[in-house]
Amino acid sequence: MNKTGFGFLRLPRIDANDEKSVDYQLLDQMVDTFLEKGGTYFDTAYTYLGGVSEEALRKSLVERHPRNVFQIATKLPGYKVKSYEECWTLFEEQQQRCGVSCFDVYLLHWLNDKNYTLAEQYDEFRFLRELKAAGKAKEIGFSYHDGPELLDRILTAHPEVDIVQIQVNYLDWNSEALRAKELYEVAAKHNKKIIIMEPVKGGNLAKIPENAEQLLKQFRPDESIASWAIRFASSLDQVAIVLIGMNSMEQLHDNMRELDPVTSKELRSLEKVAEIIRSNTAIPCTGCNYCAPNCPMHIAIPRYFAIFNDYKRNPDEMWKMKPVYMEIKKTFSSPSSCIGCQNCERNCPQKLGIVEYLKEVAQAFE
Ligand code: SF4
Ligand code: SF4
């Protein structure tokens, strides 16, 4: 079993501080190896890396490989458009950026309560249906970040949808806030093809507390910790693709191995592991960066949260963290400059209380 799709949200970089500085030499190698190992599915979006992701997909994949050996999924930022006609304008731009006339999968990006209202207002589902009828998209759907009730309502109103992309991982499976299990069950009930995003929760499930790691190593001492998260998502019957962001060859090789389904005994251990992780993670941020571009104060929210989590895991190592913190502050505003407007929170798929967390970060480091 291997359901890995190559996610283009995070790509290898030349400059660690610049997500747009794509390391094309490495990316080309990774794309080639992914295809050689039997992978076919690539996922991007209009907004990923400020548009650089779609362009990178054209350069590394479309211009270097025959069209019939891969599938491309991309997403329309329907929450940005101001008219039905604008959907077509953005779509044409995406065709140019990606260098293709037809997408294998075309999704409305990031439906939640607010964005679904906009999607209905601007007739974006009609736009999807017309794309499919015109042969410009083979399958249509949406990526989703809200509760199971709304998902059920959308899928009931729009049976034309082929695909639903949701966030599922073993940490969020029984989470009261993210309700991943219920989301999966709703999508399965409507008989949709399910694509999983964030199976490793932005890398958070690749590095877990030592006692949790020991629990998993008892079963499979030679397997990476990240592979458990990928096996969990891949083991769900109705899941067609598990999207993984990769930025090294080592990760790529690890993710392209054949995986056994998770056994019921292993599942019970994963539940215990999830409990341990929850009690050890100060801020469950995935680093998706959906929040920061909306911040009027230019605060590097996920970077501050990452350094805070490191500090919480190793409180004796403040001396190591503080210089990194000061370095971030040279380019971005400090956490204490937050004005509490909550623009960030409205855009956080993890529904984090960012304003309060920033206060904690400021208190720890300033
Ligand atoms: S609440 Fe603070 S961090 Fe969030 S967008 Fe506003 S200023 Fe930025
Ligand atoms: S705070 Fe939320 S939106 Fe921002 S990077 Fe973390 S998970 Fe993503």
Short mmCIF file of C-alpha atoms and ligand atoms in Angstrom, two decimals:
data_model
loop_
_atom_site.label_atom_id
_atom_site.label_comp_id
_atom_site.label_asym_id
_atom_site.label_seq_id
_atom_site.Cartn_x
_atom_site.Cartn_y
_atom_site.Cartn_z
CA MET A 1 0.00 0.00 0.00
CA ASN A 2 1.30 3.44 -0.91
CA LYS A 3 -1.02 6.41 -1.44
CA THR A 4 1.53 9.22 -1.31
CA GLY A 5 0.83 12.41 -3.21
CA PHE A 6 3.53 15.06 -3.55
CA GLY A 7 2.36 18.21 -1.78
CA PHE A 8 3.81 21.46 -3.12
CA LEU A 9 2.94 23.61 -0.10
CA ARG A 10 6.42 23.28 1.38
CA LEU A 11 9.32 22.88 -1.03
CA PRO A 12 13.09 22.57 -0.53
CA ARG A 13 14.62 26.04 -0.22
CA ILE A 14 17.96 27.64 -0.94
CA ASP A 15 17.44 30.28 1.74
CA ALA A 16 15.88 28.84 4.91
CA ASN A 17 14.23 32.21 5.59
CA ASP A 18 12.61 32.55 2.18
CA GLU A 19 9.91 30.03 1.26
CA LYS A 20 9.97 31.27 -2.34
CA SER A 21 13.66 30.47 -2.87
CA VAL A 22 12.95 27.02 -4.32
CA ASP A 23 15.98 24.74 -4.62
CA TYR A 24 15.23 23.54 -8.16
CA GLN A 25 18.20 21.23 -8.38
CA LEU A 26 16.93 19.22 -5.41
CA LEU A 27 13.27 19.56 -6.36
CA ASP A 28 13.94 18.18 -9.87
CA GLN A 29 15.68 15.15 -8.36
CA MET A 30 12.81 14.60 -5.95
CA VAL A 31 10.17 14.86 -8.66
CA ASP A 32 12.09 12.40 -10.86
CA THR A 33 12.52 9.91 -8.04
CA PHE A 34 8.88 10.24 -6.98
CA LEU A 35 7.78 9.32 -10.51
CA GLU A 36 10.33 6.49 -10.78
CA LYS A 37 8.98 5.01 -7.57
CA GLY A 38 5.44 4.95 -8.91
CA GLY A 39 4.07 8.25 -7.55
CA THR A 40 1.79 10.19 -9.91
CA TYR A 41 -0.20 12.76 -7.91
CA PHE A 42 0.97 16.36 -7.35
CA ASP A 43 -0.95 18.94 -5.36
CA THR A 44 -0.57 22.72 -5.49
CA ALA A 45 -2.75 25.85 -5.14
CA TYR A 46 -2.97 29.36 -6.54
CA THR A 47 -1.83 30.86 -3.25
CA TYR A 48 0.92 28.41 -2.22
CA LEU A 49 4.25 30.15 -1.82
CA GLY A 50 2.72 33.32 -3.24
CA GLY A 51 2.17 31.67 -6.64
CA VAL A 52 5.68 30.22 -6.81
CA SER A 53 4.39 26.70 -6.08
CA GLU A 54 2.34 26.46 -9.31
CA GLU A 55 5.27 27.85 -11.26
CA ALA A 56 7.64 25.34 -9.61
CA LEU A 57 5.30 22.54 -10.59
CA ARG A 58 5.48 23.63 -14.23
CA LYS A 59 9.28 23.93 -14.19
CA SER A 60 10.10 20.74 -12.28
CA LEU A 61 7.33 18.49 -13.52
CA VAL A 62 5.31 19.66 -16.53
CA GLU A 63 8.25 20.90 -18.62
CA ARG A 64 10.37 17.84 -17.82
CA HIS A 65 7.98 14.88 -18.05
CA PRO A 66 5.29 13.61 -20.45
CA ARG A 67 1.80 14.76 -19.47
CA ASN A 68 0.40 11.23 -19.25
CA VAL A 69 2.67 10.10 -16.37
CA PHE A 70 1.38 12.49 -13.71
CA GLN A 71 -1.79 14.05 -12.33
CA ILE A 72 -2.06 17.65 -11.16
CA ALA A 73 -4.46 19.02 -8.59
CA THR A 74 -4.72 22.72 -7.95
CA LYS A 75 -7.09 25.01 -6.09
CA LEU A 76 -8.99 28.20 -6.73
CA PRO A 77 -8.88 30.81 -3.96
CA GLY A 78 -12.63 31.30 -4.23
CA TYR A 79 -12.55 33.37 -1.05
CA LYS A 80 -10.58 36.07 -2.90
CA VAL A 81 -12.78 36.45 -5.99
CA LYS A 82 -15.37 39.19 -6.30
CA SER A 83 -17.39 37.73 -9.19
CA TYR A 84 -18.13 34.51 -11.06
CA GLU A 85 -16.17 35.86 -14.06
CA GLU A 86 -13.07 36.31 -11.91
CA CYS A 87 -12.99 32.53 -11.33
CA TRP A 88 -12.30 32.11 -15.03
CA THR A 89 -9.62 34.82 -15.00
CA LEU A 90 -7.77 33.11 -12.15
CA PHE A 91 -8.21 29.70 -13.78
CA GLU A 92 -6.59 30.95 -17.00
CA GLU A 93 -3.71 32.35 -14.98
CA GLN A 94 -3.33 28.93 -13.33
CA GLN A 95 -3.23 27.23 -16.71
CA GLN A 96 -0.37 29.54 -17.67
CA ARG A 97 1.48 29.13 -14.41
CA CYS A 98 1.20 25.33 -14.46
CA GLY A 99 1.65 24.98 -18.21
CA VAL A 100 -1.39 22.73 -18.71
CA SER A 101 -4.77 23.17 -20.37
CA CYS A 102 -6.58 20.58 -18.24
CA PHE A 103 -6.23 19.79 -14.54
CA ASP A 104 -6.82 16.27 -13.30
CA VAL A 105 -8.31 17.62 -10.11
CA TYR A 106 -9.60 21.13 -9.53
CA LEU A 107 -10.72 22.22 -6.07
CA LEU A 108 -12.19 25.23 -4.36
CA HIS A 109 -9.59 26.10 -1.78
CA TRP A 110 -10.31 26.17 1.91
CA LEU A 111 -14.07 25.98 2.33
CA ASN A 112 -15.32 26.90 5.76
CA ASP A 113 -18.48 28.64 6.88
CA LYS A 114 -17.43 32.07 5.57
CA ASN A 115 -15.82 30.86 2.35
CA TYR A 116 -18.73 28.54 1.54
CA THR A 117 -21.08 31.53 1.72
CA LEU A 118 -18.83 33.34 -0.77
CA ALA A 119 -18.68 30.25 -2.98
CA GLU A 120 -22.47 30.21 -3.21
CA GLN A 121 -22.63 33.98 -3.69
CA TYR A 122 -20.30 33.86 -6.69
CA ASP A 123 -21.65 30.61 -8.12
CA GLU A 124 -18.33 28.82 -7.78
CA PHE A 125 -19.88 25.34 -7.90
CA ARG A 126 -21.41 26.23 -11.28
CA PHE A 127 -17.92 27.30 -12.33
CA LEU A 128 -16.58 23.86 -11.26
CA ARG A 129 -19.34 22.03 -13.15
CA GLU A 130 -18.64 24.05 -16.28
CA LEU A 131 -14.91 23.37 -16.06
CA LYS A 132 -15.62 19.65 -15.92
CA ALA A 133 -18.14 19.78 -18.77
CA ALA A 134 -15.62 21.69 -20.90
CA GLY A 135 -12.92 19.04 -20.23
CA LYS A 136 -10.72 21.51 -18.36
CA ALA A 137 -10.93 19.54 -15.10
CA LYS A 138 -11.41 15.78 -14.87
CA GLU A 139 -12.56 15.75 -11.24
CA ILE A 140 -13.85 18.58 -9.08
CA GLY A 141 -14.20 19.23 -5.37
CA PHE A 142 -12.95 21.32 -2.50
CA SER A 143 -10.49 21.41 0.35
CA TYR A 144 -12.18 21.83 3.67
CA HIS A 145 -11.45 23.32 7.10
CA ASP A 146 -14.54 23.36 9.27
CA GLY A 147 -16.86 21.03 11.15
CA PRO A 148 -18.63 17.84 10.00
CA GLU A 149 -22.12 19.41 10.07
CA LEU A 150 -21.26 22.00 7.44
CA LEU A 151 -19.43 19.37 5.37
CA ASP A 152 -22.57 17.25 5.36
CA ARG A 153 -24.64 20.27 4.28
CA ILE A 154 -22.27 21.16 1.41
CA LEU A 155 -22.08 17.60 0.11
CA THR A 156 -25.86 17.27 0.26
CA ALA A 157 -26.28 20.53 -1.68
CA HIS A 158 -23.58 19.61 -4.20
CA PRO A 159 -23.66 15.93 -5.16
CA GLU A 160 -21.67 16.86 -8.31
CA VAL A 161 -18.50 17.05 -6.21
CA ASP A 162 -16.12 14.12 -6.83
CA ILE A 163 -13.45 14.81 -4.23
CA VAL A 164 -13.10 16.17 -0.71
CA GLN A 165 -9.72 17.12 0.71
CA ILE A 166 -9.63 17.11 4.52
CA GLN A 167 -7.10 17.20 7.30
CA VAL A 168 -6.72 13.83 8.99
CA ASN A 169 -3.99 12.56 11.29
CA TYR A 170 -3.91 10.36 14.36
CA LEU A 171 -3.51 13.35 16.68
CA ASP A 172 -6.65 15.12 15.40
CA TRP A 173 -8.69 11.92 14.90
CA ASN A 174 -10.56 12.27 18.18
CA SER A 175 -9.86 15.97 18.73
CA GLU A 176 -12.92 17.85 19.95
CA ALA A 177 -11.87 20.94 18.02
CA LEU A 178 -10.85 19.39 14.68
CA ARG A 179 -13.03 16.22 14.69
CA ALA A 180 -11.07 14.46 11.95
CA LYS A 181 -12.83 11.11 12.41
CA GLU A 182 -16.26 12.69 11.95
CA LEU A 183 -15.08 14.59 8.87
CA TYR A 184 -13.81 11.37 7.36
CA GLU A 185 -17.07 9.59 8.14
CA VAL A 186 -19.18 12.34 6.55
CA ALA A 187 -17.11 12.32 3.36
CA ALA A 188 -17.23 8.50 3.29
CA LYS A 189 -21.01 8.49 3.83
CA HIS A 190 -21.41 10.68 0.74
CA ASN A 191 -19.18 8.23 -1.08
CA LYS A 192 -16.57 10.81 -2.07
CA LYS A 193 -13.00 10.20 -2.99
CA ILE A 194 -11.02 11.46 0.02
CA ILE A 195 -7.68 13.19 -0.12
CA ILE A 196 -5.82 13.68 3.11
CA MET A 197 -3.74 16.75 3.87
CA GLU A 198 -1.41 17.31 6.83
CA PRO A 199 -1.09 13.60 7.76
CA VAL A 200 2.07 14.49 9.69
CA LYS A 201 0.52 17.72 10.99
CA GLY A 202 3.06 20.03 9.44
CA GLY A 203 5.95 17.82 10.64
CA ASN A 204 4.72 17.78 14.26
CA LEU A 205 4.21 14.00 14.10
CA ALA A 206 7.70 13.38 12.76
CA LYS A 207 9.33 14.43 16.01
CA ILE A 208 7.43 13.33 19.08
CA PRO A 209 8.30 13.09 22.80
CA GLU A 210 10.79 10.39 23.66
CA ASN A 211 8.38 8.24 25.71
CA ALA A 212 5.89 8.30 22.82
CA GLU A 213 8.65 7.38 20.39
CA GLN A 214 9.63 4.39 22.56
CA LEU A 215 6.06 3.11 22.42
CA LEU A 216 6.14 3.03 18.63
CA LYS A 217 9.68 1.70 18.37
CA GLN A 218 8.60 -1.41 20.30
CA PHE A 219 6.54 -2.44 17.29
CA ARG A 220 8.74 -1.28 14.42
CA PRO A 221 12.21 -0.28 15.60
CA ASP A 222 13.53 0.51 12.13
CA GLU A 223 10.69 2.67 10.86
CA SER A 224 10.65 6.43 11.03
CA ILE A 225 8.24 8.14 13.39
CA ALA A 226 6.71 10.11 10.50
CA SER A 227 5.87 6.85 8.70
CA TRP A 228 3.41 5.97 11.48
CA ALA A 229 1.38 9.08 10.72
CA ILE A 230 1.40 8.28 7.02
CA ARG A 231 0.43 4.65 7.60
CA PHE A 232 -2.44 5.77 9.80
CA ALA A 233 -3.90 8.04 7.12
CA SER A 234 -3.21 5.54 4.31
CA SER A 235 -4.96 2.74 6.21
CA LEU A 236 -8.35 4.45 5.95
CA ASP A 237 -10.28 2.59 3.24
CA GLN A 238 -11.85 5.49 1.42
CA VAL A 239 -8.67 7.54 1.28
CA ALA A 240 -7.30 7.73 -2.25
CA ILE A 241 -4.30 10.02 -1.74
CA VAL A 242 -2.26 11.10 1.28
CA LEU A 243 -0.52 14.39 0.55
CA ILE A 244 2.92 14.83 2.00
CA GLY A 245 5.12 17.91 1.83
CA MET A 246 8.72 16.81 1.37
CA ASN A 247 11.94 18.76 1.29
CA SER A 248 14.67 16.15 1.28
CA MET A 249 15.50 12.96 -0.63
CA GLU A 250 15.57 11.07 2.64
CA GLN A 251 11.94 11.99 3.34
CA LEU A 252 10.99 11.13 -0.20
CA HIS A 253 12.50 7.63 -0.02
CA ASP A 254 10.86 7.07 3.35
CA ASN A 255 7.45 8.16 2.07
CA MET A 256 7.55 6.03 -1.08
CA ARG A 257 8.05 2.68 0.69
CA GLU A 258 5.34 0.05 0.69
CA LEU A 259 3.37 0.43 3.92
CA ASP A 260 1.37 -2.16 5.86
CA PRO A 261 -2.00 -1.09 7.19
CA VAL A 262 -2.00 -0.16 10.88
CA THR A 263 -3.13 -3.08 13.07
CA SER A 264 -5.72 -2.71 15.83
CA LYS A 265 -3.00 -3.16 18.46
CA GLU A 266 -0.93 -0.44 16.84
CA LEU A 267 -3.99 1.81 16.72
CA ARG A 268 -4.37 1.55 20.47
CA SER A 269 -0.75 2.58 20.88
CA LEU A 270 -1.27 5.54 18.56
CA GLU A 271 -4.09 6.71 20.81
CA LYS A 272 -1.68 6.65 23.76
CA VAL A 273 0.95 8.42 21.69
CA ALA A 274 -1.59 11.12 20.80
CA GLU A 275 -2.29 11.68 24.50
CA ILE A 276 1.41 12.04 25.25
CA ILE A 277 1.91 14.48 22.37
CA ARG A 278 -1.06 16.60 23.41
CA SER A 279 0.30 16.94 26.91
CA ASN A 280 3.73 17.94 25.54
CA THR A 281 2.89 20.41 22.77
CA ALA A 282 2.47 23.95 23.96
CA ILE A 283 1.04 25.31 20.68
CA PRO A 284 -0.32 22.78 18.13
CA CYS A 285 0.62 24.93 15.11
CA THR A 286 1.28 23.11 11.83
CA GLY A 287 3.34 25.92 10.28
CA CYS A 288 0.97 26.22 7.31
CA ASN A 289 1.41 30.02 7.35
CA TYR A 290 -2.22 30.76 6.44
CA CYS A 291 -2.26 33.33 9.25
CA ALA A 292 0.84 35.50 8.77
CA PRO A 293 0.06 37.08 5.36
CA ASN A 294 -3.14 38.49 6.94
CA CYS A 295 -1.33 40.14 9.83
CA PRO A 296 -1.24 43.94 9.53
CA MET A 297 1.66 44.02 11.99
CA HIS A 298 3.84 41.65 9.96
CA ILE A 299 4.36 39.14 12.79
CA ALA A 300 6.01 35.85 11.81
CA ILE A 301 3.43 33.86 13.78
CA PRO A 302 4.39 30.24 12.94
CA ARG A 303 8.09 30.94 13.36
CA TYR A 304 7.55 32.35 16.83
CA PHE A 305 5.33 29.40 17.71
CA ALA A 306 7.93 26.89 16.50
CA ILE A 307 10.66 28.44 18.61
CA PHE A 308 8.32 28.62 21.61
CA ASN A 309 7.46 24.93 21.26
CA ASP A 310 11.17 24.08 21.12
CA TYR A 311 11.73 26.11 24.26
CA LYS A 312 8.84 24.40 26.07
CA ARG A 313 10.22 20.98 25.17
CA ASN A 314 13.71 21.97 26.35
CA PRO A 315 13.34 24.79 28.88
CA ASP A 316 17.05 24.59 29.82
CA GLU A 317 18.00 25.59 26.31
CA MET A 318 16.68 29.14 26.32
CA TRP A 319 20.26 30.26 25.63
CA LYS A 320 20.02 28.46 22.28
CA MET A 321 16.52 29.69 21.40
CA LYS A 322 16.95 33.34 22.30
CA PRO A 323 19.41 34.19 19.46
CA VAL A 324 17.07 32.53 16.95
CA TYR A 325 14.21 34.59 18.35
CA MET A 326 16.25 37.81 18.10
CA GLU A 327 17.16 36.94 14.52
CA ILE A 328 13.47 36.59 13.54
CA LYS A 329 12.77 39.94 15.20
CA LYS A 330 15.26 41.66 12.89
CA THR A 331 12.96 40.99 9.92
CA PHE A 332 9.50 40.74 11.50
CA SER A 333 7.58 42.53 14.24
CA SER A 334 7.74 41.06 17.72
CA PRO A 335 4.86 39.03 19.24
CA SER A 336 4.14 41.89 21.66
CA SER A 337 3.27 44.21 18.75
CA CYS A 338 0.04 42.22 18.16
CA ILE A 339 -2.98 44.56 18.18
CA GLY A 340 -5.52 41.74 18.71
CA CYS A 341 -7.41 42.26 15.43
CA GLN A 342 -7.81 38.42 15.08
CA ASN A 343 -7.33 38.43 11.30
CA CYS A 344 -4.90 35.58 11.87
CA GLU A 345 -7.31 33.52 13.98
CA ARG A 346 -10.03 33.76 11.35
CA ASN A 347 -7.60 32.18 8.88
CA CYS A 348 -6.13 29.47 11.10
CA PRO A 349 -7.27 25.97 10.00
CA GLN A 350 -6.27 24.64 13.44
CA LYS A 351 -8.52 27.20 15.16
CA LEU A 352 -5.72 28.33 17.46
CA GLY A 353 -6.09 31.19 19.92
CA ILE A 354 -3.17 32.99 18.32
CA VAL A 355 -3.53 36.27 20.19
CA GLU A 356 -3.27 34.58 23.58
CA TYR A 357 -0.44 32.33 22.46
CA LEU A 358 1.52 35.35 21.22
CA LYS A 359 1.24 36.86 24.69
CA GLU A 360 2.79 33.68 26.13
CA VAL A 361 5.60 33.80 23.58
CA ALA A 362 6.29 37.45 24.35
CA GLN A 363 6.32 36.74 28.06
CA ALA A 364 8.80 33.89 27.65
CA PHE A 365 11.23 35.67 25.33
CA GLU A 366 10.94 39.35 26.10
S1 SF4 B 1 -4.32 39.51 16.04
FE1 SF4 B 1 -2.17 40.11 16.18
S2 SF4 B 1 -1.05 38.50 15.14
FE2 SF4 B 1 -3.19 38.29 14.54
S3 SF4 B 1 -3.35 39.41 12.63
FE3 SF4 B 1 -3.90 40.86 14.27
S4 SF4 B 1 -1.99 41.84 14.80
FE4 SF4 B 1 -1.44 40.07 13.60
S1 SF4 B 2 -1.06 29.57 13.68
FE1 SF4 B 2 -2.61 28.43 12.52
S2 SF4 B 2 -2.61 29.37 10.48
FE2 SF4 B 2 -0.76 30.05 11.52
S3 SF4 B 2 0.79 28.61 10.83
FE3 SF4 B 2 -0.03 27.85 12.77
S4 SF4 B 2 -1.64 26.45 12.20
FE4 SF4 B 2 -1.20 27.66 10.37
#
